[in-house]
Amino acid sequence: AQSVTQLGSHVSVSEGALVLLRCNYSSSVPPYLFWYVQYPNQGLQLLLKYTTGATLVKGINGFEAEFKKSETSFHLTKPSAHMSDAAEYFCAVSEGTNFGNEKLTFGTGTRLTIIP
Amino acid sequence: NAGVTQTPKFRILKIGQSMTLQCTQDMNHNYMYWYRQDPGMGLKLIYYSVGAGITDKGEVPNGYNVSRSTTEDFPLRLELAAPSQTSVYFCASSGRQSTEAFFGQGTRLTVV
């Protein structure tokens, strides 16, 4: 069974400051890991994903995440926050197959607020 | 490029009523999913389908039914609506080896 823990349901950072959203996972098989962003009244949009290979993954809008197997973590970072980054962020895990069947297990989400 | 389309966007149901949430995708994806999103709970998988004619239960299937008669469509049926089914419902799809699920805009359902 898989699970995802997101530490901090609400995170506030000043505009221009570092964004760090934490995600830890549990999986009995090598996982695929994802970060999704949800803007108000919208669906989820993929920010970035880790499947295999390089453990530092770059995504859209300047975000990146690093897969650390020893720490079972996949934290999301952005060097300089922008007002447009205000949204809810979800970390998710899937079983990691090559067949595209992405049954995702989601964390409970982190709402990011940007302080002007 | 429509992607995943859900209808309706909003609906209020009375307890005991039934309804079907529609989902269609135009990306020729084999896999489709229904999730529900509740505040502070993230998204939970209700049902999924690996292709036309094949469906399976997810984590929270009770009170729901699905069918998949075509590759494009994956409707979710609520037979006897209950207040516990008040939620935002998201449909998603993914293609073979894409490792990315594409989500619809959601249906906000209130059962009163």
Coordinates of N, CA and C in Angstrom, one line a residue:
Chain A
A1 N 0.8 -1.2 0.0 CA 0.0 0.0 0.0 C 0.9 1.2 0.0
Q2 N 0.4 2.3 -0.6 CA 1.1 3.5 -0.7 C 0.5 4.6 0.2
S3 N 1.3 5.5 0.6 CA 0.7 6.7 1.3 C 1.6 7.9 1.1
V4 N 1.0 9.1 1.3 CA 1.7 10.3 1.2 C 1.4 11.2 2.3
T5 N 2.4 11.8 2.9 CA 2.3 12.7 4.0 C 2.8 14.1 3.6
Q6 N 2.0 15.1 3.6 CA 2.4 16.5 3.4 C 2.4 17.2 4.7
L7 N 3.6 17.7 5.0 CA 3.7 18.4 6.3 C 3.4 19.9 6.1
G8 N 2.4 20.3 6.9 CA 1.9 21.7 6.8 C 0.8 21.8 5.9
S9 N -0.4 22.0 6.4 CA -1.6 22.2 5.5 C -1.6 23.6 4.9
H10 N -0.9 24.6 5.6 CA -0.9 25.9 5.2 C 0.6 26.4 5.3
V11 N 1.1 27.0 4.2 CA 2.4 27.6 4.3 C 2.3 29.0 3.7
S12 N 2.9 30.0 4.4 CA 2.9 31.4 3.9 C 4.4 31.8 3.8
V13 N 4.7 32.4 2.6 CA 6.0 33.0 2.4 C 5.9 34.3 1.8
S14 N 6.9 35.1 1.9 CA 6.9 36.5 1.4 C 7.3 36.4 -0.1
E15 N 6.8 37.3 -0.9 CA 7.1 37.4 -2.3 C 8.6 37.5 -2.4
G16 N 9.2 36.7 -3.3 CA 10.7 36.7 -3.5 C 11.4 35.7 -2.6
A17 N 10.8 35.2 -1.6 CA 11.4 34.2 -0.6 C 11.3 32.8 -1.2
L18 N 12.1 31.9 -0.6 CA 12.2 30.5 -0.9 C 10.9 29.8 -0.6
V19 N 10.4 29.0 -1.5 CA 9.2 28.2 -1.3 C 9.7 26.7 -1.0
L20 N 9.3 26.1 0.1 CA 9.6 24.8 0.4 C 8.3 24.1 0.9
L21 N 7.9 23.1 0.1 CA 6.7 22.3 0.5 C 7.2 20.9 0.7
R22 N 6.8 20.3 1.8 CA 7.4 19.0 2.2 C 6.4 17.8 1.8
C23 N 7.0 16.7 1.4 CA 6.3 15.6 1.0 C 7.1 14.3 1.4
N24 N 6.5 13.4 2.1 CA 7.1 12.1 2.4 C 6.2 11.0 1.9
Y25 N 6.7 10.0 1.4 CA 5.9 8.9 0.9 C 6.2 7.6 1.5
S26 N 5.3 6.6 1.3 CA 5.6 5.2 1.7 C 5.1 4.4 0.5
S27 N 6.0 3.5 0.1 CA 5.6 2.6 -1.1 C 6.4 1.3 -1.0
S28 N 5.7 0.2 -1.3 CA 6.4 -1.1 -1.2 C 7.1 -1.4 -2.5
V29 N 6.9 -0.6 -3.5 CA 7.6 -0.8 -4.8 C 8.2 0.5 -5.2
P30 N 9.2 0.5 -6.1 CA 9.8 1.8 -6.5 C 8.7 2.7 -7.0
P31 N 8.6 3.9 -6.5 CA 7.4 4.8 -6.8 C 7.6 5.7 -8.0
Y32 N 6.5 6.1 -8.5 CA 6.5 7.3 -9.3 C 6.0 8.4 -8.4
L33 N 6.5 9.6 -8.5 CA 6.1 10.7 -7.6 C 5.8 11.9 -8.4
F34 N 4.8 12.6 -7.9 CA 4.2 13.8 -8.7 C 3.9 14.9 -7.7
W35 N 4.0 16.1 -8.3 CA 3.4 17.3 -7.7 C 2.4 17.9 -8.6
Y36 N 1.2 18.1 -8.1 CA 0.1 18.8 -8.8 C -0.2 20.1 -8.2
V37 N -0.6 21.1 -9.0 CA -1.1 22.4 -8.4 C -2.5 22.6 -8.8
Q38 N -3.3 23.1 -7.9 CA -4.7 23.4 -8.1 C -5.0 24.9 -7.8
Y39 N -5.3 25.7 -8.8 CA -5.8 27.0 -8.6 C -7.2 27.1 -8.2
P40 N -7.7 28.1 -7.6 CA -9.1 28.2 -7.1 C -10.1 27.8 -8.2
N41 N -11.0 26.9 -7.9 CA -12.1 26.5 -8.8 C -11.6 25.9 -10.1
Q42 N -10.4 25.3 -10.1 CA -9.8 24.7 -11.3 C -9.5 23.2 -11.0
G43 N -9.2 22.5 -12.0 CA -8.8 21.1 -11.9 C -7.3 21.1 -11.5
L44 N -6.7 19.9 -11.4 CA -5.3 19.8 -11.1 C -4.4 19.8 -12.3
Q45 N -3.3 20.5 -12.2 CA -2.3 20.6 -13.3 C -1.0 20.0 -12.8
L46 N -0.4 19.2 -13.6 CA 0.9 18.6 -13.3 C 2.0 19.6 -13.3
L47 N 2.7 19.7 -12.1 CA 3.9 20.6 -12.0 C 5.2 19.9 -12.5
L48 N 5.4 18.7 -11.9 CA 6.5 17.9 -12.2 C 6.3 16.5 -11.8
K49 N 7.2 15.6 -12.3 CA 7.1 14.2 -11.9 C 8.5 13.5 -11.9
Y50 N 8.6 12.5 -11.0 CA 9.8 11.7 -11.0 C 9.4 10.3 -11.3
T51 N 10.0 9.7 -12.3 CA 9.8 8.3 -12.6 C 11.0 7.5 -12.4
T52 N 12.0 7.7 -13.3 CA 13.3 7.0 -13.1 C 14.4 8.0 -13.5
G53 N 15.7 7.7 -13.2 CA 16.8 8.5 -13.7 C 17.1 9.6 -12.7
A54 N 17.4 10.8 -13.2 CA 17.9 11.9 -12.4 C 16.9 12.2 -11.3
T55 N 17.5 12.4 -10.1 CA 16.6 12.5 -8.9 C 16.2 14.0 -8.7
L56 N 16.9 14.9 -9.3 CA 16.4 16.3 -9.3 C 15.6 16.6 -10.5
V57 N 14.3 16.9 -10.3 CA 13.4 17.1 -11.4 C 13.0 18.5 -11.5
K58 N 13.0 19.1 -12.7 CA 12.5 20.4 -12.9 C 11.2 20.4 -13.5
G59 N 10.3 21.4 -13.1 CA 9.0 21.4 -13.6 C 8.6 22.8 -14.2
I60 N 7.4 23.0 -14.3 CA 6.9 24.3 -14.8 C 7.0 25.4 -13.8
N61 N 7.0 26.6 -14.2 CA 6.9 27.8 -13.3 C 8.0 27.9 -12.4
G62 N 9.2 27.3 -12.7 CA 10.4 27.5 -11.9 C 10.5 26.5 -10.7
F63 N 9.5 25.6 -10.6 CA 9.6 24.7 -9.4 C 10.5 23.5 -9.8
E64 N 11.0 22.9 -8.7 CA 11.8 21.7 -8.8 C 11.6 20.8 -7.6
A65 N 11.9 19.6 -7.7 CA 11.8 18.6 -6.5 C 12.9 17.6 -6.6
E66 N 13.3 17.1 -5.5 CA 14.4 16.1 -5.4 C 13.9 14.9 -4.8
F67 N 14.1 13.7 -5.5 CA 13.7 12.4 -4.9 C 14.9 11.9 -4.1
K68 N 14.6 11.7 -2.8 CA 15.6 11.2 -1.9 C 15.1 9.9 -1.3
K69 N 15.6 8.8 -1.9 CA 15.1 7.5 -1.5 C 15.4 7.2 0.0
S70 N 16.6 7.6 0.4 CA 17.0 7.2 1.8 C 16.1 8.0 2.8
E71 N 15.5 9.1 2.4 CA 14.6 9.9 3.3 C 13.2 9.7 3.0
T72 N 12.9 8.9 1.9 CA 11.5 8.7 1.4 C 10.8 10.1 1.2
S73 N 11.5 11.0 0.6 CA 11.0 12.4 0.5 C 11.0 12.8 -0.9
F74 N 10.2 13.8 -1.2 CA 10.1 14.4 -2.5 C 9.6 15.9 -2.3
H75 N 10.4 16.7 -1.7 CA 10.1 18.1 -1.4 C 10.1 19.0 -2.6
L76 N 9.2 19.9 -2.6 CA 9.0 20.8 -3.7 C 9.6 22.2 -3.3
T77 N 10.4 22.8 -4.2 CA 11.1 24.0 -3.9 C 10.9 25.0 -5.1
K78 N 11.0 26.3 -4.8 CA 11.1 27.3 -5.8 C 12.0 28.4 -5.1
P79 N 13.0 28.9 -5.8 CA 13.9 29.8 -5.2 C 13.3 31.2 -4.8
S80 N 12.3 31.7 -5.6 CA 11.8 33.0 -5.4 C 10.3 33.0 -5.7
A81 N 9.5 33.1 -4.6 CA 8.1 33.1 -4.8 C 7.5 34.2 -5.5
H82 N 6.5 34.0 -6.3 CA 5.7 35.0 -7.0 C 4.3 35.0 -6.6
M83 N 3.6 36.1 -6.7 CA 2.2 36.2 -6.2 C 1.4 35.1 -7.0
S84 N 1.7 34.8 -8.2 CA 0.9 33.9 -9.0 C 1.1 32.4 -8.5
D85 N 2.0 32.2 -7.6 CA 2.2 30.8 -7.0 C 1.2 30.5 -6.0
A86 N 0.4 31.4 -5.5 CA -0.6 31.1 -4.5 C -1.6 30.1 -5.1
A87 N -1.7 29.0 -4.4 CA -2.5 27.9 -4.9 C -2.5 26.7 -3.9
E88 N -3.1 25.6 -4.2 CA -3.0 24.4 -3.3 C -2.1 23.4 -4.1
Y89 N -1.2 22.8 -3.4 CA -0.3 21.9 -4.0 C -0.5 20.5 -3.4
F90 N -0.5 19.5 -4.3 CA -0.7 18.1 -3.9 C 0.5 17.3 -4.3
C91 N 1.0 16.5 -3.4 CA 2.0 15.5 -3.7 C 1.2 14.2 -3.9
A92 N 1.7 13.4 -4.9 CA 1.0 12.1 -5.1 C 2.0 11.0 -5.5
V93 N 1.6 9.8 -5.3 CA 2.5 8.6 -5.6 C 1.7 7.6 -6.4
S94 N 2.3 6.9 -7.3 CA 1.7 5.8 -8.0 C 2.7 4.6 -7.9
E95 N 2.2 3.5 -8.3 CA 3.0 2.3 -8.1 C 4.2 2.2 -9.0
G96 N 4.3 3.0 -10.0 CA 5.5 3.0 -10.9 C 5.5 1.9 -11.9
T97 N 4.7 2.0 -12.9 CA 4.7 1.0 -14.0 C 5.0 1.7 -15.3
N98 N 5.2 0.9 -16.3 CA 5.5 1.5 -17.6 C 4.2 1.4 -18.5
F99 N 3.1 1.2 -17.8 CA 1.9 1.0 -18.6 C 0.9 2.1 -18.5
G100 N 1.3 3.2 -17.9 CA 0.4 4.4 -17.9 C -0.8 4.4 -17.0
N101 N -1.0 3.3 -16.2 CA -2.1 3.2 -15.3 C -1.8 3.9 -14.0
E102 N -2.1 5.2 -14.0 CA -1.6 6.0 -12.9 C -2.7 6.2 -11.8
K103 N -3.0 5.1 -11.1 CA -3.8 5.3 -10.0 C -3.0 6.0 -8.9
L104 N -3.4 7.2 -8.6 CA -2.6 8.1 -7.7 C -3.2 8.0 -6.3
T105 N -2.2 8.0 -5.4 CA -2.6 8.2 -4.0 C -2.1 9.6 -3.6
F106 N -3.0 10.5 -3.2 CA -2.7 11.9 -2.9 C -2.4 12.2 -1.5
G107 N -1.6 13.2 -1.2 CA -1.5 13.8 0.1 C -2.7 14.7 0.3
T108 N -2.8 15.2 1.5 CA -3.9 16.1 1.9 C -3.8 17.5 1.4
G109 N -2.7 17.8 0.8 CA -2.5 19.2 0.2 C -1.9 20.2 1.1
T110 N -1.3 21.2 0.5 CA -0.7 22.3 1.2 C -1.1 23.6 0.5
R111 N -1.8 24.4 1.2 CA -2.2 25.7 0.6 C -1.1 26.7 0.8
L112 N -0.6 27.3 -0.3 CA 0.5 28.2 -0.3 C -0.1 29.6 -0.4
T113 N 0.3 30.5 0.5 CA -0.1 31.9 0.5 C 1.2 32.7 0.3
I114 N 1.1 33.7 -0.6 CA 2.2 34.6 -0.8 C 1.9 36.0 -0.2
I115 N 2.8 36.4 0.6 CA 2.6 37.7 1.3 C 3.3 38.8 0.5
P116 N 2.6 39.8 0.1 CA 3.2 40.9 -0.7 C 4.4 41.6 0.0
Chain B
N1 N -8.3 22.1 -28.3 CA -7.8 20.9 -27.6 C -8.6 20.8 -26.3
A2 N -9.7 20.0 -26.3 CA -10.6 20.0 -25.1 C -10.0 19.3 -23.9
G3 N -9.3 18.1 -24.1 CA -8.7 17.4 -23.0 C -9.8 16.6 -22.3
V4 N -10.0 16.8 -21.0 CA -11.0 16.1 -20.2 C -12.1 17.1 -19.9
T5 N -13.4 16.7 -20.3 CA -14.5 17.6 -20.1 C -15.5 16.9 -19.1
Q6 N -15.9 17.7 -18.1 CA -16.9 17.2 -17.1 C -18.1 18.1 -17.2
T7 N -19.3 17.4 -17.1 CA -20.5 18.1 -16.9 C -21.4 17.4 -15.9
P8 N -22.2 18.1 -15.1 CA -22.2 19.6 -15.0 C -21.1 20.1 -14.2
K9 N -21.0 21.4 -14.1 CA -19.9 22.0 -13.2 C -20.5 22.1 -11.8
F10 N -21.7 22.3 -11.6 CA -22.4 22.4 -10.3 C -23.7 21.7 -10.3
R11 N -24.0 21.1 -9.1 CA -25.3 20.5 -9.0 C -25.7 20.4 -7.6
I12 N -27.0 20.7 -7.3 CA -27.6 20.4 -6.0 C -28.6 19.3 -6.1
L13 N -28.4 18.3 -5.3 CA -29.3 17.1 -5.3 C -30.0 17.0 -3.9
K14 N -31.2 16.5 -3.9 CA -31.9 16.2 -2.7 C -31.6 14.7 -2.3
I15 N -31.6 14.5 -1.0 CA -31.3 13.1 -0.5 C -32.2 12.1 -1.2
G16 N -31.6 11.1 -1.7 CA -32.3 10.0 -2.3 C -32.5 10.1 -3.8
Q17 N -32.2 11.3 -4.4 CA -32.2 11.5 -5.8 C -31.0 10.8 -6.4
S18 N -31.1 10.6 -7.7 CA -30.0 10.0 -8.5 C -29.5 11.0 -9.6
M19 N -28.3 10.8 -10.0 CA -27.7 11.6 -11.1 C -26.5 10.9 -11.7
T20 N -26.1 11.4 -12.9 CA -24.9 10.9 -13.5 C -24.0 12.1 -13.8
L21 N -22.8 11.9 -13.4 CA -21.7 12.9 -13.7 C -21.1 12.4 -15.0
Q22 N -21.0 13.3 -15.9 CA -20.5 12.9 -17.2 C -19.0 13.3 -17.3
C23 N -18.2 12.5 -18.0 CA -16.8 12.7 -18.3 C -16.5 12.2 -19.6
T24 N -15.8 13.0 -20.4 CA -15.4 12.6 -21.8 C -14.0 13.1 -22.0
Q25 N -13.2 12.3 -22.7 CA -11.8 12.8 -23.1 C -11.6 12.6 -24.5
D26 N -10.8 13.5 -25.1 CA -10.6 13.4 -26.6 C -9.1 13.1 -26.9
M27 N -8.4 12.5 -26.0 CA -7.0 12.2 -26.1 C -6.7 10.7 -26.4
N28 N -7.8 9.9 -26.6 CA -7.7 8.5 -26.9 C -6.9 7.8 -25.8
H29 N -7.1 8.2 -24.6 CA -6.5 7.6 -23.4 C -7.2 6.3 -23.0
N30 N -6.4 5.3 -22.7 CA -7.0 4.0 -22.3 C -7.5 4.1 -20.8
Y31 N -6.8 4.9 -20.0 CA -7.1 4.8 -18.6 C -7.9 6.1 -18.1
M32 N -9.0 5.8 -17.4 CA -9.8 6.9 -16.8 C -10.1 6.7 -15.4
Y33 N -10.3 7.8 -14.6 CA -10.4 7.7 -13.2 C -11.5 8.7 -12.7
W34 N -12.1 8.3 -11.6 CA -12.9 9.3 -10.9 C -12.4 9.4 -9.4
Y35 N -12.2 10.7 -9.1 CA -11.7 11.0 -7.7 C -12.8 11.9 -7.1
R36 N -12.8 11.9 -5.7 CA -13.5 12.9 -5.0 C -12.6 13.7 -4.1
Q37 N -12.8 15.0 -4.0 CA -12.0 15.8 -3.2 C -12.8 16.5 -2.0
D38 N -12.4 16.2 -0.8 CA -13.0 16.8 0.3 C -12.0 17.7 1.1
P39 N -12.5 18.7 1.7 CA -11.5 19.7 2.4 C -10.6 19.0 3.3
G40 N -9.3 19.2 3.2 CA -8.4 18.7 4.1 C -8.1 17.2 4.0
M41 N -8.7 16.6 2.9 CA -8.5 15.1 2.8 C -7.8 14.8 1.5
G42 N -7.5 15.7 0.7 CA -6.8 15.4 -0.6 C -7.9 14.7 -1.5
L43 N -7.4 14.0 -2.5 CA -8.3 13.3 -3.5 C -8.3 11.8 -3.2
K44 N -9.5 11.2 -3.3 CA -9.6 9.8 -3.1 C -10.1 9.2 -4.3
L45 N -9.6 8.0 -4.7 CA -10.0 7.3 -6.0 C -11.3 6.6 -5.7
I46 N -12.3 6.8 -6.6 CA -13.6 6.2 -6.4 C -13.6 4.9 -7.3
Y47 N -13.4 5.1 -8.6 CA -13.4 4.0 -9.6 C -12.4 4.4 -10.7
Y48 N -11.9 3.3 -11.3 CA -11.0 3.6 -12.5 C -11.3 2.5 -13.6
S49 N -10.8 2.8 -14.8 CA -11.1 1.9 -15.9 C -9.8 1.9 -16.7
V50 N -9.4 0.6 -17.2 CA -8.2 0.5 -18.0 C -8.5 0.3 -19.4
G51 N -9.8 0.4 -19.8 CA -10.2 0.4 -21.2 C -11.7 0.2 -21.3
A52 N -12.2 0.3 -22.5 CA -13.6 0.1 -22.7 C -14.1 -1.3 -22.2
G53 N -15.1 -1.3 -21.4 CA -15.7 -2.5 -20.9 C -15.0 -3.0 -19.6
I54 N -14.0 -2.3 -19.1 CA -13.3 -2.8 -17.9 C -13.3 -1.7 -16.9
T55 N -13.8 -2.0 -15.7 CA -13.8 -1.0 -14.6 C -13.4 -1.7 -13.3
D56 N -12.9 -1.0 -12.4 CA -12.6 -1.6 -11.1 C -12.7 -0.5 -10.0
K57 N -12.9 -1.0 -8.7 CA -13.1 -0.2 -7.6 C -11.8 0.5 -7.2
G58 N -11.9 1.7 -6.7 CA -10.8 2.4 -6.0 C -10.9 2.3 -4.5
E59 N -10.5 3.4 -3.9 CA -10.5 3.4 -2.4 C -11.9 3.6 -1.8
V60 N -12.7 4.4 -2.4 CA -14.0 4.8 -1.8 C -15.2 4.6 -2.8
P61 N -15.5 3.3 -3.2 CA -16.5 3.1 -4.3 C -17.9 3.1 -3.8
N62 N -18.2 2.9 -2.5 CA -19.5 2.7 -2.0 C -20.4 3.9 -2.3
G63 N -21.6 3.5 -2.9 CA -22.6 4.6 -3.3 C -22.5 5.0 -4.7
Y64 N -21.5 4.5 -5.4 CA -21.3 4.9 -6.8 C -21.3 3.7 -7.7
N65 N -21.5 4.0 -9.0 CA -21.4 3.0 -10.1 C -20.8 3.7 -11.3
V66 N -20.1 2.9 -12.1 CA -19.5 3.5 -13.3 C -19.7 2.5 -14.5
S67 N -19.5 3.0 -15.7 CA -19.5 2.1 -16.9 C -18.6 2.7 -17.9
R68 N -18.1 1.9 -18.8 CA -17.1 2.4 -19.8 C -17.5 1.7 -21.1
S69 N -18.4 2.2 -21.8 CA -18.8 1.6 -23.1 C -18.0 2.0 -24.2
T70 N -17.3 3.2 -24.1 CA -16.5 3.7 -25.2 C -15.1 4.1 -24.6
T71 N -14.1 4.3 -25.4 CA -12.9 4.8 -24.9 C -13.0 6.3 -24.4
E72 N -13.9 7.0 -25.0 CA -14.0 8.5 -24.7 C -14.7 8.8 -23.4
D73 N -15.7 8.0 -23.0 CA -16.7 8.4 -22.0 C -16.6 7.5 -20.7
F74 N -16.7 8.1 -19.6 CA -16.6 7.3 -18.3 C -17.6 8.0 -17.3
P75 N -18.9 7.8 -17.4 CA -19.8 8.4 -16.5 C -19.8 7.8 -15.1
L76 N -20.1 8.6 -14.1 CA -20.2 8.2 -12.7 C -21.6 8.4 -12.3
R77 N -22.2 7.3 -11.7 CA -23.6 7.3 -11.3 C -23.8 7.3 -9.8
L78 N -24.6 8.2 -9.3 CA -25.0 8.2 -7.9 C -26.5 7.7 -7.9
E79 N -26.8 6.6 -7.3 CA -28.1 6.1 -7.3 C -29.0 6.7 -6.2
L80 N -28.6 6.8 -5.0 CA -29.3 7.3 -3.9 C -28.5 8.3 -3.2
A81 N -28.6 9.5 -3.6 CA -27.7 10.5 -3.0 C -27.8 10.7 -1.5
A82 N -26.6 10.8 -0.9 CA -26.6 11.0 0.6 C -25.7 12.2 0.9
P83 N -26.0 12.9 2.0 CA -25.2 14.1 2.4 C -23.6 13.8 2.4
S84 N -23.2 12.6 2.7 CA -21.8 12.2 2.7 C -21.2 12.3 1.3
Q85 N -22.0 12.4 0.3 CA -21.5 12.5 -1.1 C -21.4 13.9 -1.6
T86 N -21.6 14.8 -0.7 CA -21.3 16.2 -1.0 C -19.8 16.4 -1.1
S87 N -19.3 16.8 -2.3 CA -17.9 16.8 -2.6 C -17.7 17.5 -3.9
V88 N -16.4 17.6 -4.3 CA -16.0 18.0 -5.6 C -15.5 16.7 -6.3
Y89 N -16.0 16.5 -7.5 CA -15.6 15.2 -8.2 C -14.8 15.6 -9.4
F90 N -13.7 14.9 -9.5 CA -12.7 15.1 -10.6 C -12.6 13.8 -11.5
C91 N -12.7 14.0 -12.7 CA -12.4 12.9 -13.7 C -11.0 13.1 -14.3
A92 N -10.3 12.1 -14.5 CA -8.9 12.2 -15.1 C -8.7 11.1 -16.1
S93 N -7.7 11.2 -16.9 CA -7.4 10.2 -17.9 C -5.9 10.2 -18.1
S94 N -5.4 9.0 -18.5 CA -3.9 8.9 -18.8 C -3.8 7.9 -19.9
G95 N -2.7 8.1 -20.7 CA -2.4 7.2 -21.8 C -1.3 6.2 -21.5
R96 N -1.2 5.2 -22.3 CA -0.2 4.2 -22.0 C 1.2 4.8 -22.0
Q97 N 2.0 4.6 -21.0 CA 3.3 5.1 -20.8 C 3.4 6.6 -20.7
S98 N 2.4 7.3 -20.5 CA 2.5 8.7 -20.4 C 2.9 9.2 -19.0
T99 N 2.6 8.4 -18.0 CA 2.8 8.7 -16.6 C 2.3 10.1 -16.2
E100 N 1.4 10.6 -16.9 CA 0.7 11.9 -16.4 C -0.8 11.7 -16.6
A101 N -1.5 12.1 -15.5 CA -2.9 12.1 -15.5 C -3.4 13.5 -15.8
F102 N -4.4 13.6 -16.7 CA -5.0 14.9 -17.1 C -6.3 15.0 -16.4
F103 N -6.6 16.1 -15.7 CA -7.8 16.3 -15.0 C -8.8 17.2 -15.6
G104 N -10.1 16.9 -15.4 CA -11.1 17.8 -15.8 C -11.2 18.9 -14.8
Q105 N -12.2 19.9 -15.0 CA -12.3 21.0 -14.2 C -13.1 20.8 -12.9
G106 N -13.7 19.6 -12.8 CA -14.4 19.2 -11.6 C -15.9 19.5 -11.6
T107 N -16.7 18.7 -10.8 CA -18.1 18.9 -10.6 C -18.3 19.1 -9.1
R108 N -18.9 20.2 -8.8 CA -19.2 20.5 -7.3 C -20.6 20.1 -7.0
L109 N -20.7 19.0 -6.2 CA -22.0 18.4 -5.9 C -22.4 18.7 -4.4
T110 N -23.6 19.2 -4.2 CA -24.1 19.3 -2.9 C -25.4 18.5 -2.7
V111 N -25.4 17.7 -1.7 CA -26.6 16.9 -1.4 C -27.3 17.4 -0.1
V112 N -28.5 17.8 -0.3 CA -29.2 18.4 0.9 C -30.5 17.7 1.3

